[in-house]
CSV table of C-alpha atoms in Angstrom, one decimal:
chain,number,residue,atom,x,y,z
A,1,MET,CA,2.6,-4.4,20.8
A,2,ILE,CA,5.2,-5.9,23.0
A,3,THR,CA,8.7,-5.0,24.2
A,4,PHE,CA,11.8,-7.0,23.6
A,5,GLU,CA,11.9,-7.9,27.3
A,6,GLN,CA,8.3,-9.2,27.1
A,7,LEU,CA,9.3,-11.2,24.0
A,8,ARG,CA,12.3,-12.6,25.9
A,9,ALA,CA,10.0,-13.7,28.8
A,10,ASP,CA,7.5,-15.3,26.3
A,11,VAL,CA,10.3,-17.2,24.6
A,12,GLU,CA,11.6,-18.5,28.0
A,13,SER,CA,8.1,-19.6,29.0
A,14,GLY,CA,7.4,-21.2,25.6
A,15,ALA,CA,4.5,-18.8,24.8
A,16,ILE,CA,6.4,-17.7,21.7
A,17,ASP,CA,8.7,-20.0,19.8
A,18,THR,CA,8.8,-18.3,16.3
A,19,VAL,CA,9.7,-14.7,15.3
A,20,VAL,CA,9.0,-13.5,11.8
A,21,VAL,CA,11.5,-10.9,10.7
A,22,ALA,CA,10.3,-9.1,7.6
A,23,PHE,CA,10.6,-6.0,5.4
A,24,THR,CA,8.5,-5.0,2.3
A,25,ASP,CA,9.7,-5.4,-1.2
A,26,MET,CA,8.9,-3.0,-4.0
A,27,GLN,CA,5.5,-4.6,-4.5
A,28,GLY,CA,4.6,-4.1,-0.8
A,29,ARG,CA,4.9,-7.8,0.1
A,30,LEU,CA,6.4,-9.0,3.3
A,31,MET,CA,9.8,-10.7,2.7
A,32,GLY,CA,12.0,-12.2,5.4
A,33,LYS,CA,12.6,-15.2,7.6
A,34,ARG,CA,11.1,-17.2,10.5
A,35,LEU,CA,13.6,-17.5,13.4
A,36,HIS,CA,13.3,-19.7,16.4
A,37,GLY,CA,12.5,-17.5,19.3
A,38,GLU,CA,15.6,-18.4,21.3
A,39,PHE,CA,17.9,-17.8,18.4
A,40,PHE,CA,16.2,-14.4,17.7
A,41,VAL,CA,16.8,-13.3,21.3
A,42,ASP,CA,20.4,-14.4,21.2
A,43,GLU,CA,21.0,-12.7,17.9
A,44,MET,CA,19.5,-9.4,19.1
A,45,ASP,CA,21.5,-9.6,22.3
A,46,ALA,CA,24.7,-10.0,20.2
A,47,GLY,CA,23.7,-6.9,18.0
A,48,HIS,CA,23.3,-8.9,14.8
A,49,GLY,CA,20.8,-8.3,12.0
A,50,VAL,CA,19.1,-10.9,9.8
A,51,GLU,CA,20.7,-11.4,6.4
A,52,GLY,CA,18.7,-11.6,3.2
A,53,CYS,CA,19.7,-11.6,-0.5
A,54,ASN,CA,19.8,-8.2,-2.0
A,55,TYR,CA,18.0,-9.4,-5.1
A,56,LEU,CA,14.8,-9.1,-3.0
A,57,LEU,CA,14.7,-5.3,-4.0
A,58,ALA,CA,15.5,-6.1,-7.6
A,59,LEU,CA,12.8,-8.5,-8.6
A,60,GLU,CA,9.6,-8.5,-10.6
A,61,MET,CA,6.5,-10.0,-9.0
A,62,GLU,CA,7.3,-13.6,-10.2
A,63,MET,CA,10.6,-13.4,-8.3
A,64,ASP,CA,12.7,-13.3,-11.4
A,65,PRO,CA,15.9,-11.1,-11.2
A,66,VAL,CA,15.7,-8.1,-13.4
A,67,PRO,CA,18.6,-6.2,-15.0
A,68,GLY,CA,19.0,-2.4,-14.7
A,69,TYR,CA,19.1,-2.0,-10.9
A,70,ALA,CA,22.2,-0.3,-9.5
A,71,ILE,CA,21.9,-1.9,-6.1
A,72,ALA,CA,21.9,-5.6,-7.2
A,73,SER,CA,22.8,-7.6,-10.3
A,74,TRP,CA,24.4,-10.8,-11.6
A,75,GLU,CA,27.6,-8.7,-12.2
A,76,GLN,CA,27.7,-7.8,-8.5
A,77,GLY,CA,27.0,-11.4,-7.4
A,78,TYR,CA,23.6,-10.8,-5.7
A,79,GLY,CA,25.1,-10.6,-2.2
A,80,ASP,CA,23.3,-10.0,1.1
A,81,PHE,CA,22.1,-7.1,3.0
A,82,ASP,CA,21.0,-6.8,6.7
A,83,VAL,CA,17.5,-6.5,7.9
A,84,ARG,CA,17.7,-4.7,11.2
A,85,PRO,CA,14.6,-5.2,13.3
A,86,ASP,CA,12.8,-2.1,14.5
A,87,MET,CA,11.6,-3.2,18.0
A,88,ALA,CA,8.9,-0.5,18.0
A,89,THR,CA,7.1,-2.8,15.5
A,90,LEU,CA,7.4,-6.0,17.6
A,91,ARG,CA,4.0,-7.7,18.1
A,92,ARG,CA,2.3,-11.0,18.7
A,93,ILE,CA,0.5,-12.5,15.7
A,94,PRO,CA,-2.7,-14.0,17.2
A,95,TRP,CA,-3.7,-16.0,14.1
A,96,LEU,CA,-0.4,-17.9,14.0
A,97,GLU,CA,0.4,-20.2,16.9
A,98,ALA,CA,3.2,-19.0,19.3
A,99,THR,CA,4.4,-16.4,16.7
A,100,ALA,CA,5.6,-12.8,16.9
A,101,LEU,CA,6.5,-10.5,14.1
A,102,VAL,CA,8.9,-7.6,13.8
A,103,LEU,CA,9.5,-5.3,10.8
A,104,GLY,CA,13.0,-4.1,9.9
A,105,ASP,CA,15.0,-1.6,7.9
A,106,VAL,CA,17.3,-2.8,5.2
A,107,HIS,CA,21.0,-1.8,5.5
A,108,TRP,CA,24.2,-2.6,3.8
A,109,HIS,CA,26.9,-4.3,5.8
A,110,ASP,CA,28.7,-1.0,6.4
A,111,GLY,CA,25.6,0.2,8.2
A,112,SER,CA,24.3,2.6,5.5
A,113,PRO,CA,20.6,2.3,4.6
A,114,VAL,CA,19.5,0.8,1.3
A,115,GLY,CA,18.0,4.0,-0.1
A,116,PRO,CA,15.4,2.5,-2.5
A,117,SER,CA,14.0,0.2,0.2
A,118,PRO,CA,10.4,1.3,0.6
A,119,ARG,CA,10.5,1.9,4.3
A,120,GLN,CA,13.7,4.0,3.9
A,121,VAL,CA,12.0,6.0,1.1
A,122,LEU,CA,9.2,6.9,3.5
A,123,LYS,CA,11.5,7.6,6.5
A,124,ALA,CA,13.5,10.0,4.3
A,125,GLN,CA,10.4,12.1,3.6
A,126,MET,CA,9.4,12.0,7.2
A,127,GLU,CA,12.8,13.4,8.1
A,128,ARG,CA,12.3,16.2,5.6
A,129,ALA,CA,9.0,17.1,7.3
A,130,ALA,CA,10.5,16.9,10.7
A,131,ALA,CA,13.1,19.4,9.7
A,132,LEU,CA,10.2,21.8,9.3
A,133,GLY,CA,8.8,20.9,12.7
A,134,LEU,CA,6.0,18.8,11.1
A,135,THR,CA,4.8,15.2,11.6
A,136,PRO,CA,2.7,13.7,8.7
A,137,MET,CA,-0.2,11.7,9.9
A,138,MET,CA,-1.9,9.1,7.7
A,139,GLY,CA,-4.9,6.8,7.6
A,140,SER,CA,-5.3,4.3,4.8
A,141,GLU,CA,-8.7,2.7,3.9
A,142,LEU,CA,-8.0,-0.6,2.2
A,143,GLU,CA,-10.7,-2.5,0.3
A,144,PHE,CA,-10.7,-6.1,-0.7
A,145,TYR,CA,-12.9,-8.8,-2.3
A,146,LEU,CA,-13.8,-11.9,-0.3
A,147,LEU,CA,-14.1,-15.0,-2.5
A,148,ARG,CA,-15.4,-18.5,-1.7
A,149,GLU,CA,-12.6,-20.2,-3.5
A,150,THR,CA,-9.3,-21.0,-1.8
A,151,TYR,CA,-6.1,-19.5,-3.2
A,152,GLU,CA,-5.3,-23.0,-4.6
A,153,GLN,CA,-8.7,-23.3,-6.2
A,154,ALA,CA,-8.5,-19.8,-7.7
A,155,HIS,CA,-5.1,-20.6,-9.2
A,156,ALA,CA,-6.4,-23.9,-10.6
A,157,GLN,CA,-9.3,-22.1,-12.2
A,158,GLY,CA,-7.0,-19.6,-13.8
A,159,TYR,CA,-8.6,-16.9,-11.6
A,160,ALA,CA,-11.8,-17.2,-13.7
A,161,GLY,CA,-15.3,-17.9,-12.5
A,162,LEU,CA,-14.6,-16.8,-8.9
A,163,THR,CA,-17.5,-16.6,-6.4
A,164,PRO,CA,-18.0,-13.4,-4.3
A,165,SER,CA,-19.0,-14.2,-0.7
A,166,VAL,CA,-22.2,-12.3,-1.2
A,167,PRO,CA,-23.9,-12.2,-4.6
A,168,TYR,CA,-25.1,-8.6,-4.5
A,169,ILE,CA,-23.8,-5.1,-3.7
A,170,LEU,CA,-23.5,-4.9,0.1
A,171,ASP,CA,-22.4,-1.3,0.6
A,172,TYR,CA,-23.2,-0.6,4.3
A,173,HIS,CA,-25.5,-3.6,4.5
A,174,ILE,CA,-25.6,-5.1,8.0
A,175,LEU,CA,-27.5,-8.3,7.0
A,176,ALA,CA,-25.1,-9.0,4.1
A,177,THR,CA,-22.0,-8.5,6.2
A,178,THR,CA,-23.4,-10.7,8.9
A,179,TYR,CA,-23.0,-13.6,6.4
A,180,ASP,CA,-19.2,-13.1,6.5
A,181,GLU,CA,-19.0,-11.8,10.1
A,182,ALA,CA,-17.3,-15.0,11.5
A,183,PHE,CA,-14.4,-14.3,9.1
A,184,LEU,CA,-14.4,-10.5,9.4
A,185,ARG,CA,-14.5,-10.7,13.2
A,186,GLN,CA,-11.3,-12.9,13.1
A,187,ILE,CA,-9.6,-10.2,11.1
A,188,ARG,CA,-10.8,-7.3,13.4
A,189,ASN,CA,-9.8,-9.1,16.6
A,190,GLY,CA,-6.6,-10.5,15.1
A,191,MET,CA,-5.4,-7.1,14.1
A,192,HIS,CA,-6.4,-5.7,17.5
A,193,GLY,CA,-4.4,-8.4,19.1
A,194,ALA,CA,-1.5,-7.5,16.9
A,195,GLY,CA,-1.5,-4.0,18.2
A,196,ILE,CA,-3.4,-2.3,15.4
A,197,LYS,CA,-6.3,-0.1,16.6
A,198,VAL,CA,-9.4,-1.2,14.7
A,199,GLU,CA,-12.2,1.2,14.1
A,200,THR,CA,-14.8,-0.3,11.8
A,201,SER,CA,-15.6,-2.8,9.1
A,202,LYS,CA,-18.3,-2.4,6.4
A,203,GLY,CA,-19.6,-3.8,3.2
A,204,GLU,CA,-18.4,-2.0,0.0
A,205,ALA,CA,-19.7,-1.1,-3.4
A,206,TRP,CA,-19.7,-4.5,-5.2
A,207,PRO,CA,-20.7,-8.1,-4.4
A,208,GLY,CA,-18.2,-9.6,-1.9
A,209,GLN,CA,-16.3,-6.3,-1.4
A,210,GLN,CA,-15.3,-5.4,2.2
A,211,GLU,CA,-13.4,-2.7,4.0
A,212,ILE,CA,-11.8,-2.7,7.5
A,213,ASN,CA,-10.5,0.6,8.8
A,214,PHE,CA,-7.9,1.4,11.5
A,215,ARG,CA,-7.0,4.4,13.6
A,216,PHE,CA,-4.8,6.9,11.9
A,217,ALA,CA,-1.2,7.3,13.1
A,218,ASP,CA,2.1,8.9,12.0
A,219,ALA,CA,2.9,7.9,8.5
A,220,LEU,CA,5.6,5.2,9.3
A,221,THR,CA,3.4,3.5,12.0
A,222,MET,CA,0.4,3.6,9.6
A,223,ALA,CA,2.4,2.0,6.8
A,224,ASP,CA,3.7,-0.7,9.1
A,225,ASN,CA,0.2,-1.4,10.3
A,226,HIS,CA,-1.0,-1.5,6.7
A,227,VAL,CA,1.4,-4.2,5.5
A,228,VAL,CA,0.9,-6.3,8.6
A,229,TYR,CA,-2.8,-6.1,8.1
A,230,LYS,CA,-2.7,-6.9,4.3
A,231,ASN,CA,-0.4,-9.9,4.8
A,232,GLY,CA,-2.3,-11.1,7.9
A,233,ALA,CA,-5.7,-10.8,6.2
A,234,LYS,CA,-4.6,-13.1,3.5
A,235,GLU,CA,-3.2,-15.6,6.0
A,236,ILE,CA,-6.5,-15.5,7.9
A,237,ALA,CA,-8.3,-16.1,4.6
A,238,PHE,CA,-6.1,-19.1,3.9
A,239,LEU,CA,-6.8,-20.5,7.4
A,240,ASN,CA,-10.5,-20.2,6.7
A,241,GLY,CA,-10.5,-21.9,3.3
A,242,CYS,CA,-11.3,-18.9,1.3
A,243,SER,CA,-9.3,-16.1,-0.4
A,244,ILE,CA,-9.3,-12.3,-0.6
A,245,THR,CA,-7.7,-10.0,-3.2
A,246,PHE,CA,-6.6,-6.4,-2.9
A,247,MET,CA,-6.1,-6.3,-6.6
A,248,ALA,CA,-6.9,-2.8,-8.0
A,249,LYS,CA,-9.3,-4.1,-10.7
A,250,PRO,CA,-10.0,-7.9,-10.5
A,251,PHE,CA,-12.4,-8.0,-13.4
A,252,GLU,CA,-13.4,-5.3,-16.0
A,253,ASP,CA,-17.0,-5.3,-14.8
A,254,TRP,CA,-16.2,-5.1,-11.0
A,255,ILE,CA,-15.7,-1.9,-9.0
A,256,GLY,CA,-12.0,-1.6,-8.2
A,257,ASN,CA,-10.4,-1.9,-4.7
A,258,SER,CA,-9.3,1.5,-3.4
A,259,CYS,CA,-6.7,2.6,-0.9
A,260,HIS,CA,-8.0,6.0,0.1
A,261,ILE,CA,-5.2,7.9,2.0
A,262,HIS,CA,-6.2,10.5,4.6
A,263,SER,CA,-3.3,12.9,5.4
A,264,SER,CA,-2.8,15.8,7.8
A,265,LEU,CA,0.2,17.5,9.5
A,266,TRP,CA,0.8,17.9,13.2
A,267,ARG,CA,3.2,20.1,15.1
A,268,ASP,CA,4.1,19.6,18.7
A,269,GLY,CA,1.4,17.0,19.1
A,270,GLU,CA,-1.4,19.2,17.8
A,271,PRO,CA,-3.2,19.1,14.4
A,272,CYS,CA,-2.0,22.0,12.2
A,273,PHE,CA,-5.0,22.1,9.8
A,274,ARG,CA,-7.4,23.1,12.6
A,275,ASP,CA,-6.1,26.6,12.5
A,276,ASP,CA,-3.6,27.0,9.6
A,277,GLU,CA,-5.5,27.4,6.4
A,278,THR,CA,-2.4,28.5,4.5
A,279,LEU,CA,-0.5,25.3,5.4
A,280,PHE,CA,-3.5,23.1,4.5
A,281,SER,CA,-3.9,24.8,1.1
A,282,ARG,CA,-0.2,24.5,0.2
A,283,TRP,CA,-0.1,20.9,1.4
A,284,LEU,CA,-3.1,20.0,-0.9
A,285,ALA,CA,-1.9,22.2,-3.8
A,286,GLY,CA,1.4,20.3,-3.8
A,287,GLN,CA,-0.4,17.0,-4.2
A,288,ILE,CA,-2.5,18.3,-7.0
A,289,ALA,CA,0.6,19.7,-8.8
A,290,CYS,CA,2.8,16.7,-8.3
A,291,PHE,CA,0.7,13.5,-8.4
A,292,LYS,CA,1.0,13.1,-12.1
A,293,GLU,CA,4.8,12.9,-11.9
A,294,LEU,CA,4.6,10.6,-8.9
A,295,ALA,CA,2.0,8.2,-10.4
A,296,VAL,CA,4.4,5.3,-10.4
A,297,PHE,CA,4.7,5.5,-6.6
A,298,LEU,CA,0.9,5.7,-6.2
A,299,ALA,CA,-0.3,3.3,-8.8
A,300,PRO,CA,2.5,0.7,-9.2
A,301,THR,CA,1.0,-1.9,-11.5
A,302,ILE,CA,-0.4,-2.2,-15.0
A,303,ASN,CA,-3.7,-3.2,-13.4
A,304,SER,CA,-3.7,0.0,-11.2
A,305,TYR,CA,-4.7,2.2,-14.1
A,306,LYS,CA,-7.6,0.0,-15.2
A,307,ARG,CA,-9.4,1.0,-12.0
A,308,PHE,CA,-9.6,4.7,-13.1
A,309,ALA,CA,-13.0,4.9,-14.9
A,310,ALA,CA,-15.8,7.4,-14.9
A,311,GLY,CA,-18.7,6.7,-12.5
A,312,SER,CA,-16.7,3.9,-10.8
A,313,TRP,CA,-16.0,5.6,-7.4
A,314,ALA,CA,-12.3,5.6,-8.6
A,315,PRO,CA,-11.2,9.1,-9.6
A,316,THR,CA,-9.9,10.1,-13.0
A,317,THR,CA,-9.0,13.8,-12.3
A,318,LEU,CA,-6.6,15.8,-10.1
A,319,ALA,CA,-9.5,18.0,-9.0
A,320,TRP,CA,-10.3,18.6,-5.3
A,321,GLY,CA,-13.7,19.2,-3.7
A,322,ASN,CA,-15.3,19.5,-0.4
A,323,ASP,CA,-16.8,16.1,0.5
A,324,ASN,CA,-17.0,15.3,-3.2
A,325,ARG,CA,-16.3,11.6,-4.0
A,326,THR,CA,-16.0,12.2,-7.8
A,327,CYS,CA,-12.7,14.1,-7.2
A,328,GLY,CA,-9.2,12.8,-6.9
A,329,PHE,CA,-8.9,14.8,-3.6
A,330,ARG,CA,-11.7,15.1,-1.1
A,331,VAL,CA,-11.5,17.5,1.8
A,332,VAL,CA,-13.2,16.1,4.8
A,333,GLY,CA,-13.5,16.6,8.6
A,334,HIS,CA,-13.8,19.8,10.7
A,335,GLY,CA,-11.6,21.5,13.2
A,336,ALA,CA,-8.9,19.1,14.6
A,337,ALA,CA,-10.1,16.4,12.2
A,338,ARG,CA,-9.8,18.4,9.0
A,339,ARG,CA,-7.7,16.5,6.4
A,340,ALA,CA,-7.2,15.8,2.8
A,341,GLU,CA,-8.2,12.4,1.3
A,342,THR,CA,-6.6,11.3,-1.9
A,343,ARG,CA,-8.8,8.7,-3.6
A,344,ILE,CA,-6.3,7.9,-6.3
A,345,PRO,CA,-4.3,4.9,-4.9
A,346,GLY,CA,-5.8,1.4,-5.2
A,347,GLY,CA,-5.6,-1.7,-3.0
A,348,ASP,CA,-2.3,-2.7,-4.7
A,349,ALA,CA,-0.4,0.4,-3.5
A,350,ASN,CA,2.8,0.0,-1.5
A,351,PRO,CA,1.9,2.2,1.5
A,352,TYR,CA,5.5,3.2,2.2
A,353,LEU,CA,5.9,4.5,-1.4
A,354,ALA,CA,2.4,6.0,-1.6
A,355,PHE,CA,2.7,7.8,1.7
A,356,ALA,CA,6.2,9.0,0.7
A,357,ALA,CA,4.7,10.4,-2.5
A,358,VAL,CA,1.9,12.2,-0.5
A,359,ILE,CA,4.5,13.8,1.8
A,360,ALA,CA,7.0,14.7,-0.9
A,361,ALA,CA,4.2,16.4,-2.9
A,362,GLY,CA,2.8,18.2,0.1
A,363,LEU,CA,6.2,19.5,1.1
A,364,TYR,CA,6.8,20.7,-2.4
A,365,GLY,CA,3.6,22.7,-2.1
A,366,ILE,CA,4.6,24.2,1.2
A,367,GLU,CA,8.2,25.0,0.3
A,368,ASN,CA,7.1,26.6,-3.0
A,369,GLU,CA,4.1,28.4,-1.5
A,370,LEU,CA,1.7,26.9,-4.1
A,371,GLU,CA,-1.8,28.3,-4.3
A,372,LEU,CA,-4.7,26.0,-4.1
A,373,PRO,CA,-6.9,26.2,-7.2
A,374,PRO,CA,-10.7,26.6,-6.7
A,375,GLY,CA,-12.5,23.5,-5.5
A,376,LEU,CA,-14.7,21.7,-8.0
A,377,GLU,CA,-18.4,21.5,-7.5
A,378,GLY,CA,-20.4,18.9,-9.4
A,379,ASN,CA,-19.3,15.8,-11.3
A,380,ALA,CA,-15.5,15.8,-11.7
A,381,TYR,CA,-15.7,12.9,-14.2
A,382,GLU,CA,-17.4,15.3,-16.6
A,383,SER,CA,-15.2,18.3,-15.8
A,384,ASP,CA,-12.2,19.6,-17.8
A,385,ALA,CA,-9.9,19.2,-14.7
A,386,ASP,CA,-6.4,17.8,-15.3
A,387,ARG,CA,-6.3,14.1,-15.6
A,388,PHE,CA,-4.3,11.6,-13.6
A,389,PRO,CA,-2.3,9.2,-15.9
A,390,SER,CA,-4.6,6.5,-17.3
A,391,THR,CA,-1.8,4.0,-18.2
A,392,MET,CA,1.5,2.9,-16.7
A,393,ARG,CA,3.2,4.2,-19.9
A,394,GLU,CA,1.9,7.7,-19.2
A,395,ALA,CA,3.1,7.4,-15.6
A,396,ILE,CA,6.6,6.4,-16.7
A,397,ALA,CA,6.7,9.4,-19.2
A,398,ALA,CA,5.7,11.8,-16.5
A,399,LEU,CA,8.3,10.6,-14.1
A,400,GLU,CA,11.0,10.7,-16.8
A,401,ALA,CA,10.1,14.2,-17.8
A,402,GLY,CA,9.8,15.7,-14.3
A,403,THR,CA,12.3,17.2,-11.9
A,404,MET,CA,10.3,17.4,-8.7
A,405,ALA,CA,10.6,13.7,-7.8
A,406,ARG,CA,14.4,13.7,-8.3
A,407,GLY,CA,14.6,16.7,-6.0
A,408,ALA,CA,12.6,15.0,-3.3
A,409,PHE,CA,13.7,11.4,-3.5
A,410,GLY,CA,17.1,11.6,-5.2
A,411,ASP,CA,18.4,10.0,-8.4
A,412,GLN,CA,19.0,6.6,-6.9
A,413,VAL,CA,15.4,6.1,-5.8
A,414,VAL,CA,13.8,7.6,-9.0
A,415,ASP,CA,16.1,5.5,-11.3
A,416,HIS,CA,15.3,2.4,-9.2
A,417,TYR,CA,11.5,2.8,-9.5
A,418,LEU,CA,11.7,3.9,-13.1
A,419,ASN,CA,13.4,0.5,-13.8
A,420,TYR,CA,10.7,-1.2,-11.9
A,421,ALA,CA,7.9,0.5,-13.9
A,422,ARG,CA,9.6,0.0,-17.2
A,423,THR,CA,10.0,-3.7,-16.4
A,424,GLU,CA,6.3,-4.0,-15.5
A,425,GLN,CA,5.3,-2.3,-18.7
A,426,GLY,CA,7.7,-4.4,-20.8
A,427,LEU,CA,6.5,-7.7,-19.4
A,428,TYR,CA,2.9,-6.7,-20.0
A,429,ASP,CA,3.6,-5.6,-23.6
A,430,ARG,CA,4.9,-9.1,-24.4
A,431,PHE,CA,1.9,-11.0,-22.9
A,432,VAL,CA,-1.0,-12.2,-25.0
A,433,THR,CA,-4.3,-11.8,-23.2
A,434,ASP,CA,-7.6,-13.7,-23.2
A,435,TRP,CA,-9.2,-10.6,-24.6
A,436,GLU,CA,-7.0,-10.7,-27.7
A,437,ARG,CA,-7.7,-14.4,-28.3
A,438,ARG,CA,-11.4,-13.9,-28.0
A,439,ARG,CA,-11.3,-11.0,-30.4
A,440,TYR,CA,-8.8,-12.2,-33.0
A,441,TYR,CA,-8.7,-16.0,-33.0
A,442,GLU,CA,-11.4,-16.4,-35.6
A,443,ARG,CA,-12.2,-13.0,-36.8
A,444,GLY,CA,-8.8,-11.4,-36.9
């Protein structure tokens, strides 16, 4: 990480000539502009933000404007909002020449925050926790597939016939990951140079699947690191003539990409779960009680729900267990490291929204003094434990019927993401898939 004064010096010396100013859209993608370094410094000295069209928080993934959003529409003219750089996120981007990046918060011209902006949704939940003297700490484990084809080649092939970097399951294999070490090392060292504390990388549970893990941090810092890493890893893949995907379920016969989220609470710089069993139990009980209603924030795409399959390492239930990978919630660590891992989100999760859902649910459990049900022993896939939604349609219905999310996030945020989810479902419902053609073209 660098300070604004360090950036100023680097711009004056020519070491940095480009500053990327970005925020995340609903899908978790970085959106923004590249500014010449000198212009960026001058604009910050003048107290200016960076303008962007407000339709960026009212789009579906293909960048088509969508009706039904209160914050932006054709009727309102699709005006601008301000992206205000958060200098605590300022960093050099080693894999791009002479480039720095800073993440920002989205505000209206009157200075008020754009409430449904994902970073604002998370910040609001962190403020709720802070009012109780608590700091949510998070760690996200993000899996991806490394493919031999470039993004251009994958697109030209219709994303069919793609070649995993290693043709066999490489979970924990040192030899197999050595084959891709030149690429993985670039990511590890690049992220370290971008101010993200790298811990480990390892092969995962399917051919070509990899995972790189980073040091936990407060929820906002971790979400910021998550989106910088996800975008940067794709850029590094492009620069190496290959591609990676964080898609939750790339193919029906592949293991899905997960985004396991580890969460704990700290107070006055010390971990609470080391000594406070009641707080831990209520925090976890809240997540178990609320995740069905919050599914849209945890599993944001149609494809998200195709990852949830028995025996796939992706959970299907809302059960919890001690170090039990078949459960939706796995309790791990001891003493100061004790924490809850939710295994429900996939690689397509928007970390700001997923972390906000974890915090909102946990606080609900604390505030309502929920009791933790008994832990599950054995195979959760074969248990009678309550199920997480298996389709986007179920997730929409749960959010529509519930009251907890509106109490935590407010009507504006819930209505915004309900519109997002309904749009995603509606677009999918109108699409004819290859599966349908293979099944019905001749025999239907």
